[in-house]
mmCIF file of C-alpha atoms in Angstrom:
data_model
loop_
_atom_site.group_PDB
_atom_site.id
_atom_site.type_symbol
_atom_site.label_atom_id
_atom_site.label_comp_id
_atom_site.label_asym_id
_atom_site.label_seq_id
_atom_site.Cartn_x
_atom_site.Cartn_y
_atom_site.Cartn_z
ATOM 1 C CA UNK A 143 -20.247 66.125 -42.677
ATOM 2 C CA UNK A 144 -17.693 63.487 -41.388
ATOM 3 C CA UNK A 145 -18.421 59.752 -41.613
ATOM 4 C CA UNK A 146 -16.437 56.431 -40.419
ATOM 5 C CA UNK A 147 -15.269 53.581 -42.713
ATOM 6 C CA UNK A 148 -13.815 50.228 -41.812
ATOM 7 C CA UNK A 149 -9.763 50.448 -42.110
ATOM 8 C CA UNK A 150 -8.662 47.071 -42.562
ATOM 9 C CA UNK A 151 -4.716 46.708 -41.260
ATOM 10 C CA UNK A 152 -1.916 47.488 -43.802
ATOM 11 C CA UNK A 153 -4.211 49.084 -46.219
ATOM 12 C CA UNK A 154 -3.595 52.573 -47.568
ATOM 13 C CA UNK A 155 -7.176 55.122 -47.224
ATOM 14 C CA UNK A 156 -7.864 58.216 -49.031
ATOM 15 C CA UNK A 157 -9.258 60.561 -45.925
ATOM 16 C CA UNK A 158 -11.307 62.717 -47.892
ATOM 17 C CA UNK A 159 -13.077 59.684 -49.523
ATOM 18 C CA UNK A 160 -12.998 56.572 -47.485
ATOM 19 C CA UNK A 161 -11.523 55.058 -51.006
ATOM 20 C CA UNK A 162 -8.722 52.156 -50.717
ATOM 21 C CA UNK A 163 -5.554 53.602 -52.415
ATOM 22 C CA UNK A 164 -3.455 50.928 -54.356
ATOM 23 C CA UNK A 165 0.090 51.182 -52.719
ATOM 24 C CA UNK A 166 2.684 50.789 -55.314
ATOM 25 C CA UNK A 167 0.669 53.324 -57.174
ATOM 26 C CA UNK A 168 1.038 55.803 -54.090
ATOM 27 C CA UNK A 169 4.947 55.043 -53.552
ATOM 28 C CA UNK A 170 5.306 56.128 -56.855
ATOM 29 C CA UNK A 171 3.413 59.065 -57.518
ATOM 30 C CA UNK A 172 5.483 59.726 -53.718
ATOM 31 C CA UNK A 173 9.132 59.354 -55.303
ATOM 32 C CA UNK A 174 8.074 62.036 -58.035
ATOM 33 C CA UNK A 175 7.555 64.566 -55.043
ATOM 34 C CA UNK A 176 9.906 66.886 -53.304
ATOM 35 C CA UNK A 177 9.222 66.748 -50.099
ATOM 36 C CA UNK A 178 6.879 63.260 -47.895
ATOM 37 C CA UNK A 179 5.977 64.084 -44.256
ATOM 38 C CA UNK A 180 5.681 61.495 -42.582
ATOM 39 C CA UNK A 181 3.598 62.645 -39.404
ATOM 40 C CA UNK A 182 4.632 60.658 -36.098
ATOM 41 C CA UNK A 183 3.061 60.186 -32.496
ATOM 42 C CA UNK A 184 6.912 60.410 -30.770
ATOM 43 C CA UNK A 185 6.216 57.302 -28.143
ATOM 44 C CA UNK A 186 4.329 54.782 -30.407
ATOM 45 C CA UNK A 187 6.863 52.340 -31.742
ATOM 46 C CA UNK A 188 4.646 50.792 -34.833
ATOM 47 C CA UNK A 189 4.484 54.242 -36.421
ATOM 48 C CA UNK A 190 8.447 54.562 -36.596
ATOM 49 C CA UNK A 191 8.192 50.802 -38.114
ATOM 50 C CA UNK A 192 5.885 51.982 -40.475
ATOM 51 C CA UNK A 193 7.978 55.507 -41.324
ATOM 52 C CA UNK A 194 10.666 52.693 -41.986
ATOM 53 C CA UNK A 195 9.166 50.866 -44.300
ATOM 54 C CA UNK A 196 7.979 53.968 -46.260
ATOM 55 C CA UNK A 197 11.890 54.822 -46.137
ATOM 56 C CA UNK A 198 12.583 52.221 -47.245
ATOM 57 C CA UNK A 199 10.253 51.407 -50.124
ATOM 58 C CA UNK A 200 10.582 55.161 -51.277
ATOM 59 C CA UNK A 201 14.750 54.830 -51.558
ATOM 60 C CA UNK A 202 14.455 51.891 -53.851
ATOM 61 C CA UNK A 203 12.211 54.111 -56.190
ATOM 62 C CA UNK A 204 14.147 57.473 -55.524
ATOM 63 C CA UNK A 205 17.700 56.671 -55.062
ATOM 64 C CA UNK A 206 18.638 60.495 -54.250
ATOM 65 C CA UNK A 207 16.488 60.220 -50.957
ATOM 66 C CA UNK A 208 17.252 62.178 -47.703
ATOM 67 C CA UNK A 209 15.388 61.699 -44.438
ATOM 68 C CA UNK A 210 14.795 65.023 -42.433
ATOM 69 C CA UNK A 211 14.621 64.308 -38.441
ATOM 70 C CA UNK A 212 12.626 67.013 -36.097
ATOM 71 C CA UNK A 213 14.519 65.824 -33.417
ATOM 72 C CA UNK A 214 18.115 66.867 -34.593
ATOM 73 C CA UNK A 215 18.953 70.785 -34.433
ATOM 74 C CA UNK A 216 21.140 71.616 -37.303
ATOM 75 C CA UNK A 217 23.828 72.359 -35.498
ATOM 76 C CA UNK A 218 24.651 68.396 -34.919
ATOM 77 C CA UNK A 219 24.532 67.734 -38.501
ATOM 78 C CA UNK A 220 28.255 66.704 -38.611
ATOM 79 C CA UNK A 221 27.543 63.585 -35.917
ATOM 80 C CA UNK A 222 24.635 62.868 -38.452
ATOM 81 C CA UNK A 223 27.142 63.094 -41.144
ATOM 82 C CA UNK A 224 29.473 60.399 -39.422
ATOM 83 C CA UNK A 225 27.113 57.796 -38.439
ATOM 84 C CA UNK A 226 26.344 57.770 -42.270
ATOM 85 C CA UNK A 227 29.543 57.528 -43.125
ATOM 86 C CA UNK A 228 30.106 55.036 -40.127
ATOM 87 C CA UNK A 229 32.359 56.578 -37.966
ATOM 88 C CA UNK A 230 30.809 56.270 -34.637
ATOM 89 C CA UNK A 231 29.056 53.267 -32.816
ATOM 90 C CA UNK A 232 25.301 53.370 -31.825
ATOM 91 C CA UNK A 233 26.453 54.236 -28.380
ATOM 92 C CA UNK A 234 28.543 56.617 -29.687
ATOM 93 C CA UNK A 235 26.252 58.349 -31.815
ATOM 94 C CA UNK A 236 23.637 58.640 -29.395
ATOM 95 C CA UNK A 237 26.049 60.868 -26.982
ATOM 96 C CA UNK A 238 27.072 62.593 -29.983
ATOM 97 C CA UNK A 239 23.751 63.992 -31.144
ATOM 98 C CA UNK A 240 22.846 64.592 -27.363
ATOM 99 C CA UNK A 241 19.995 62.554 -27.765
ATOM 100 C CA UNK A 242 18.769 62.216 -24.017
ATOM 101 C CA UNK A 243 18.859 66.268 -23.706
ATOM 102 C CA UNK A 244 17.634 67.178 -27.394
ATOM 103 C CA UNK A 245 14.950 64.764 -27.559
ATOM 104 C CA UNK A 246 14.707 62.360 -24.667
ATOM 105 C CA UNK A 247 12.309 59.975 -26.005
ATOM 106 C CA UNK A 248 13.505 56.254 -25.792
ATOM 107 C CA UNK A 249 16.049 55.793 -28.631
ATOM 108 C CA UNK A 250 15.096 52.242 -29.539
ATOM 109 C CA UNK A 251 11.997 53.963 -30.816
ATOM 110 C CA UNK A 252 14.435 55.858 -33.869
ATOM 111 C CA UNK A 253 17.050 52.951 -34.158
ATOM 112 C CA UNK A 254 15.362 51.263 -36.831
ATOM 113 C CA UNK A 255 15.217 54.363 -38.858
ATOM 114 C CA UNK A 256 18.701 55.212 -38.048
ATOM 115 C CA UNK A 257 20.289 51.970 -38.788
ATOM 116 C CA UNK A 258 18.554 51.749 -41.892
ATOM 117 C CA UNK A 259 19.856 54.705 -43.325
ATOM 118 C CA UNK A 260 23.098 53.892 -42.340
ATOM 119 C CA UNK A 261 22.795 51.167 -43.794
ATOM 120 C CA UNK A 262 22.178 52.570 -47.097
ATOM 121 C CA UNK A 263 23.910 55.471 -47.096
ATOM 122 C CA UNK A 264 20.383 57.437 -47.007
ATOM 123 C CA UNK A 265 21.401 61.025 -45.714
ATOM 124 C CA UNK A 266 19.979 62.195 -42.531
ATOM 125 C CA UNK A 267 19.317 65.868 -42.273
ATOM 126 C CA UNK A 268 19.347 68.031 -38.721
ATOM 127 C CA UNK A 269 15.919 69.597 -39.427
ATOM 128 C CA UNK A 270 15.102 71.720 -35.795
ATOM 129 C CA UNK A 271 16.505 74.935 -34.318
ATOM 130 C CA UNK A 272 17.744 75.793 -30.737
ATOM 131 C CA UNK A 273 14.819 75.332 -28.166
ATOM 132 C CA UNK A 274 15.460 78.435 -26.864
ATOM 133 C CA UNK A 275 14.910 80.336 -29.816
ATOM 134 C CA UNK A 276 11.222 78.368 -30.310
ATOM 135 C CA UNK A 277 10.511 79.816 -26.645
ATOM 136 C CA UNK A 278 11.741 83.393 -26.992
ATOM 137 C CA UNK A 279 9.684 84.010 -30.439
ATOM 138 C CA UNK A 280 7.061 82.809 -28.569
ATOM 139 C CA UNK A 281 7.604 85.308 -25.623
ATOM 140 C CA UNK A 282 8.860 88.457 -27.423
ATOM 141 C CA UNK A 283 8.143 87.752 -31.316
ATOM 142 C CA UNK A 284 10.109 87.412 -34.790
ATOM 143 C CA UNK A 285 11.115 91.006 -34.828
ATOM 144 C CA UNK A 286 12.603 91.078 -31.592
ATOM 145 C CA UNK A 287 14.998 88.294 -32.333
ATOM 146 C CA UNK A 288 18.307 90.047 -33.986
ATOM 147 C CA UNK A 289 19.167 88.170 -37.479
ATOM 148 C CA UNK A 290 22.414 86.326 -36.175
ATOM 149 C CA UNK A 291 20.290 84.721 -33.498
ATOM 150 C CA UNK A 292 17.700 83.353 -35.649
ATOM 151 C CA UNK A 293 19.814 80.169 -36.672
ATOM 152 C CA UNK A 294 19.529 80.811 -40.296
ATOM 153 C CA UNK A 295 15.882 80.753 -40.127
ATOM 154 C CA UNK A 296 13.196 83.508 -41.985
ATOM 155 C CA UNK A 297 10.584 84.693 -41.025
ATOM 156 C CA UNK A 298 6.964 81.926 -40.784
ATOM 157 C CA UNK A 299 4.459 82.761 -43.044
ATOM 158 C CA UNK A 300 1.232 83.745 -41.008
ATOM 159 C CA UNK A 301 -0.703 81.116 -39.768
ATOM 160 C CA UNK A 302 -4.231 80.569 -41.559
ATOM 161 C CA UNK A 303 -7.480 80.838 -39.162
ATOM 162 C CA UNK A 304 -7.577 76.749 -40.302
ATOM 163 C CA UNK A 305 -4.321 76.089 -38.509
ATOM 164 C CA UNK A 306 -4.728 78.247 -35.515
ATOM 165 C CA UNK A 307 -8.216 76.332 -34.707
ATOM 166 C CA UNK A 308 -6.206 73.155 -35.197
ATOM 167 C CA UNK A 309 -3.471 74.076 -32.860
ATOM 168 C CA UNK A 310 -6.208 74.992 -30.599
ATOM 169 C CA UNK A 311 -8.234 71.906 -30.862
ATOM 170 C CA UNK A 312 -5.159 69.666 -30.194
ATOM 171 C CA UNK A 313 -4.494 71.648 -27.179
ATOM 172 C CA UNK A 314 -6.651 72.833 -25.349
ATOM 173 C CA UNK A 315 -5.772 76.592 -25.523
ATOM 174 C CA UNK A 316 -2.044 75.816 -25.930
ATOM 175 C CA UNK A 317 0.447 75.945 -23.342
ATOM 176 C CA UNK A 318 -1.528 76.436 -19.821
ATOM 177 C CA UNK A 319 -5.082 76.471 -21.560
ATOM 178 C CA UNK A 320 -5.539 80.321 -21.049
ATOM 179 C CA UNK A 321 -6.998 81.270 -24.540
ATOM 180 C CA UNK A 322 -10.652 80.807 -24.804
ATOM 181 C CA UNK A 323 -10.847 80.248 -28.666
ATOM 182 C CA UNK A 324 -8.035 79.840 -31.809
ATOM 183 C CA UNK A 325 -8.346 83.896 -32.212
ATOM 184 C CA UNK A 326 -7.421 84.783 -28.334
ATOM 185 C CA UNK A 327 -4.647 87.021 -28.159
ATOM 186 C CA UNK A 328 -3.709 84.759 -25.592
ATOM 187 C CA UNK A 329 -3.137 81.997 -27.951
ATOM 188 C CA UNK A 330 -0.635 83.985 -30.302
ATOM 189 C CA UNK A 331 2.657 83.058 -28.092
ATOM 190 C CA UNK A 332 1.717 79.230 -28.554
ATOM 191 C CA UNK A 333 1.154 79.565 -32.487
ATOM 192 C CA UNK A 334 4.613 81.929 -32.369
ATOM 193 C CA UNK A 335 6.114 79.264 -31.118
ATOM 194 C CA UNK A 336 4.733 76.194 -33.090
ATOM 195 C CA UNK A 337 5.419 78.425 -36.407
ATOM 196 C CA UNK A 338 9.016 78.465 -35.400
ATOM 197 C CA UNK A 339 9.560 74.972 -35.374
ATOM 198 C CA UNK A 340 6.911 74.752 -39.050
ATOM 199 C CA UNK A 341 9.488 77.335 -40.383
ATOM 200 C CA UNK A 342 12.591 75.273 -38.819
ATOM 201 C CA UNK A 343 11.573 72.274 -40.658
ATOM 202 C CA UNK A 344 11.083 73.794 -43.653
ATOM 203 C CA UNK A 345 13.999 76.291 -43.773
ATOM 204 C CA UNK A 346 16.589 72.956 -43.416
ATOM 205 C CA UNK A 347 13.871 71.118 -45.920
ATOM 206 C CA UNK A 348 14.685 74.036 -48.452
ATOM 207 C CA UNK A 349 18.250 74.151 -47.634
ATOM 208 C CA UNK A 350 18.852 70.795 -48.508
ATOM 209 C CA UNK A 351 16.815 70.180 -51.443
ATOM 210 C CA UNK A 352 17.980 74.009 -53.231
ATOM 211 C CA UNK A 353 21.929 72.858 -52.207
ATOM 212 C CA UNK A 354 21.482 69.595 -54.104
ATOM 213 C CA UNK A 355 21.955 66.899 -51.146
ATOM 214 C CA UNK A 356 18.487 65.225 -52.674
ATOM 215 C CA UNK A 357 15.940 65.621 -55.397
ATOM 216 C CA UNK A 358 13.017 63.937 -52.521
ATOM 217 C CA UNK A 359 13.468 64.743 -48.653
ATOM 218 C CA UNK A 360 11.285 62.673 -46.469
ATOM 219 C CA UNK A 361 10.375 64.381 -43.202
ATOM 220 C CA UNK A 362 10.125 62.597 -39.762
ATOM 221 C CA UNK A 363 8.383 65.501 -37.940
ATOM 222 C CA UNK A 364 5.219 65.468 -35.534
ATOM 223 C CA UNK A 365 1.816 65.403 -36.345
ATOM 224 C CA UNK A 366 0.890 68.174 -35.498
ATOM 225 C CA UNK A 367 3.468 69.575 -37.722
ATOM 226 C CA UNK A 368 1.685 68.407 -40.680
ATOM 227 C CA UNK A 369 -1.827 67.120 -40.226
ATOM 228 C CA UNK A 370 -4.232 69.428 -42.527
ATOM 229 C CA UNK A 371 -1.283 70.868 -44.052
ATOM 230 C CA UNK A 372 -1.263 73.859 -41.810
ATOM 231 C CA UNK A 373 2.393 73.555 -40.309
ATOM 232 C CA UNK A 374 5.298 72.860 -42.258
ATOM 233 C CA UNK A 375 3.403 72.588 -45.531
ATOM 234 C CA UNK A 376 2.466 76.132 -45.429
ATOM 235 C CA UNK A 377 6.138 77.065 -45.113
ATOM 236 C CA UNK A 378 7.149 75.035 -47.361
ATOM 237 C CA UNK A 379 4.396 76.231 -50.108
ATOM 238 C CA UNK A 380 5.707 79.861 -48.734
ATOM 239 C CA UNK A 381 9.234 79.210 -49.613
ATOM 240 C CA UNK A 382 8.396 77.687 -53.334
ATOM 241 C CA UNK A 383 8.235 73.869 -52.270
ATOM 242 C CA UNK A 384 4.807 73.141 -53.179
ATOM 243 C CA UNK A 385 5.208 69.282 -54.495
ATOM 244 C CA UNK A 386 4.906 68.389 -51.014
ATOM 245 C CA UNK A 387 2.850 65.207 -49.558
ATOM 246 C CA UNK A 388 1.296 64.276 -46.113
ATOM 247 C CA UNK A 389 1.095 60.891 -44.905
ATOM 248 C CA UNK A 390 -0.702 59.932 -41.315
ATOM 249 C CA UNK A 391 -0.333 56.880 -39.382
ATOM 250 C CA UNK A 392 -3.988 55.345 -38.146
ATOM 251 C CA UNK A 393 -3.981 52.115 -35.375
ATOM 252 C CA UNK A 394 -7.945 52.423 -35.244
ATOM 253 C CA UNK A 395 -10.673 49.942 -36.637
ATOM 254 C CA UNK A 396 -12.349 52.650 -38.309
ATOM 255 C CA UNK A 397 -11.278 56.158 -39.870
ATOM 256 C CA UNK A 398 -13.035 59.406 -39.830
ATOM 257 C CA UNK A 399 -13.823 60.524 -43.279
ATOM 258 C CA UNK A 400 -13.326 64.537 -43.680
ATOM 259 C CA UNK A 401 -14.681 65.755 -47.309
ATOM 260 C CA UNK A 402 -14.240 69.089 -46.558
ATOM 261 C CA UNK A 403 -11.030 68.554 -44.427
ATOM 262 C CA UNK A 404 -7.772 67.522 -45.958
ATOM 263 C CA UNK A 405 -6.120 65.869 -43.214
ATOM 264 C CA UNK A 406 -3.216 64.080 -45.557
ATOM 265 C CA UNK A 407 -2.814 62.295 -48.766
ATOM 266 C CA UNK A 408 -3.203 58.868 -47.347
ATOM 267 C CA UNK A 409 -3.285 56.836 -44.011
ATOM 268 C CA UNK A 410 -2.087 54.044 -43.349
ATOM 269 C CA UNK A 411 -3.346 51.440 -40.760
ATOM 270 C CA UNK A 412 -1.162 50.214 -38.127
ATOM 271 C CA UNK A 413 -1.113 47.187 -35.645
ATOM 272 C CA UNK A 414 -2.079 48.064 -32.104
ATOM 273 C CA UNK A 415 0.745 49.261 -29.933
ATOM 274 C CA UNK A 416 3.233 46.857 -28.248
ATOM 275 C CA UNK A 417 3.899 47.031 -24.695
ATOM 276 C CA UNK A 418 7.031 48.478 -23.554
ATOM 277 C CA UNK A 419 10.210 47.044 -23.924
ATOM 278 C CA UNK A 420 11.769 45.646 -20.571
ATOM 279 C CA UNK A 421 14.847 48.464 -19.584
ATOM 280 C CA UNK A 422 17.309 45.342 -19.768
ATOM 281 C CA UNK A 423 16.273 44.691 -23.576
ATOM 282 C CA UNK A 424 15.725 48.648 -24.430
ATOM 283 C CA UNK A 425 20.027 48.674 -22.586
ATOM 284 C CA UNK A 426 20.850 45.625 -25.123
ATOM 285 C CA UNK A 427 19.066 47.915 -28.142
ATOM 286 C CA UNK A 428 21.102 51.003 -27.923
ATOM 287 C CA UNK A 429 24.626 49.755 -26.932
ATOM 288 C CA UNK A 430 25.566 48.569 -30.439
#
């Protein structure tokens, strides 16, 4: 049975218990992984401050550090390569990584993360596949795709009953709301699809981490990528990767306490949400 607990802001919560987690203990038993997802809400600034900070705090501890970004396909990985290396402007790099068609989010909401790295000389990895791939598995299936159209991708493990009633639960039946319940045939084409982008992440996860680029690959990717560990964490476990952690953003007074429901590791507590940024100030932000 679930149960609230106070969540005092800037503490760290264990969901399963409602226990306070000691921080510095966390980041470290963190930088001994392989892999840290840090889930994300795509429009809420204070959770990409927060997926900074964790950067941040986990590079100090685990120098070979990489930071895996959903929003990328793997095919821009050079232009990822030379705003590391500092090649292009912010203005520049934007255009070059086709942010407003890949992604189209507001890019102040990723500059932090992106100069910060940069700054560091953290690698950035290209983590997604072509969208058009995500929506033809989803239409015709795996085995209908020929291998040199699956962008170096294999084949997602199956999804467990757990994850399809997630999937379901955060949508509403997926895309349109047809099915009528997690095990609708009518629901399949969704999961088909979400698995593609769970198998995505952890394909270029795997690629990275077997090729030597870093020894701890932290994972900008959506919630519902990761939450309950039924997304990319099951492809990861399916490809060998198993020392694999979840973190989850919270901006509520209270958090809902799951015993029997591992939603991550640990949650953090945000501040509330600011207000947009004026579109002169956002201009300002992303012509560096």
């Amino acid at each position: 049975m679930s149960f609230s607990v106070p969540h005092p802001r800037g503490t760290w919560c264990d969901p399963t218990t409602g226990q306070a987690l000691d921080g510095r203990r966390l980041m470290e038993g963190l930088s001994r992984q392989q892999v840290v997802l840090l889930g994300e809400t795509h429009d809420v600034a204070e959770i990409h401050r927060w997926q900074a900070h964790v950067v941040s705090v986990l590079h100090h501890l685990q120098p070979r550090l990489a930071v895996g970004l959903e929003m990328i396909p793997r095919r821009l990985q050079p232009a990822l390569d030379d705003w590391i290396e500092g090649r292009l402007t912010t203005a520049a790099f934007l255009v070059a990584i086709d942010w407003e068609r890949v992604w189209g989010f507001p890019a102040e909401l990723y500059l932090p993360i992106f100069h910060l790295c940069r700054q560091n000389r953290i690698p950035l990895l290209a983590l997604n596949c072509e969208r058009p791939l995500v929506s033809r598995v989803g239409r015709e299936g795996w085995d209908a795709i020929p291998e040199a159209e699956r962008d170096g991708l294999t084949p997602a493990a199956p999804a467990t009953a757990a994850y399809r009633r997630h999937l379901f639960d955060l949508t509403g039946g997926g895309a349109g709301g047809r099915a009528q319940g997690p095990d609708d045939p009518a629901f399949d084409r969704f999961v088909r699809a979400q698995q593609t982008w769970d198998r995505a992440f952890a394909c270029n996860i795997a690629r990275a981490l077997e090729g030597g680029r870093a020894d701890l690959v932290v994972g900008i990717i959506g919630r519902g990528h990761c939450d309950y560990f039924g997304g990319t964490p099951h492809q990861l476990a399916d490809l060998g990767i198993t020392a694999v952690s979840v973190l989850a953003p919270n901006q509520d007074e209270t958090l809902r306490i799951e015993p029997d429901r591992k939603l991550a590791d640990a949650v953090f507590r945000l501040d509330q949400p600011d207000p947009p940024l004026p579109r002169r100030m956002r201009a300002r932000l992303v012509a560096g």
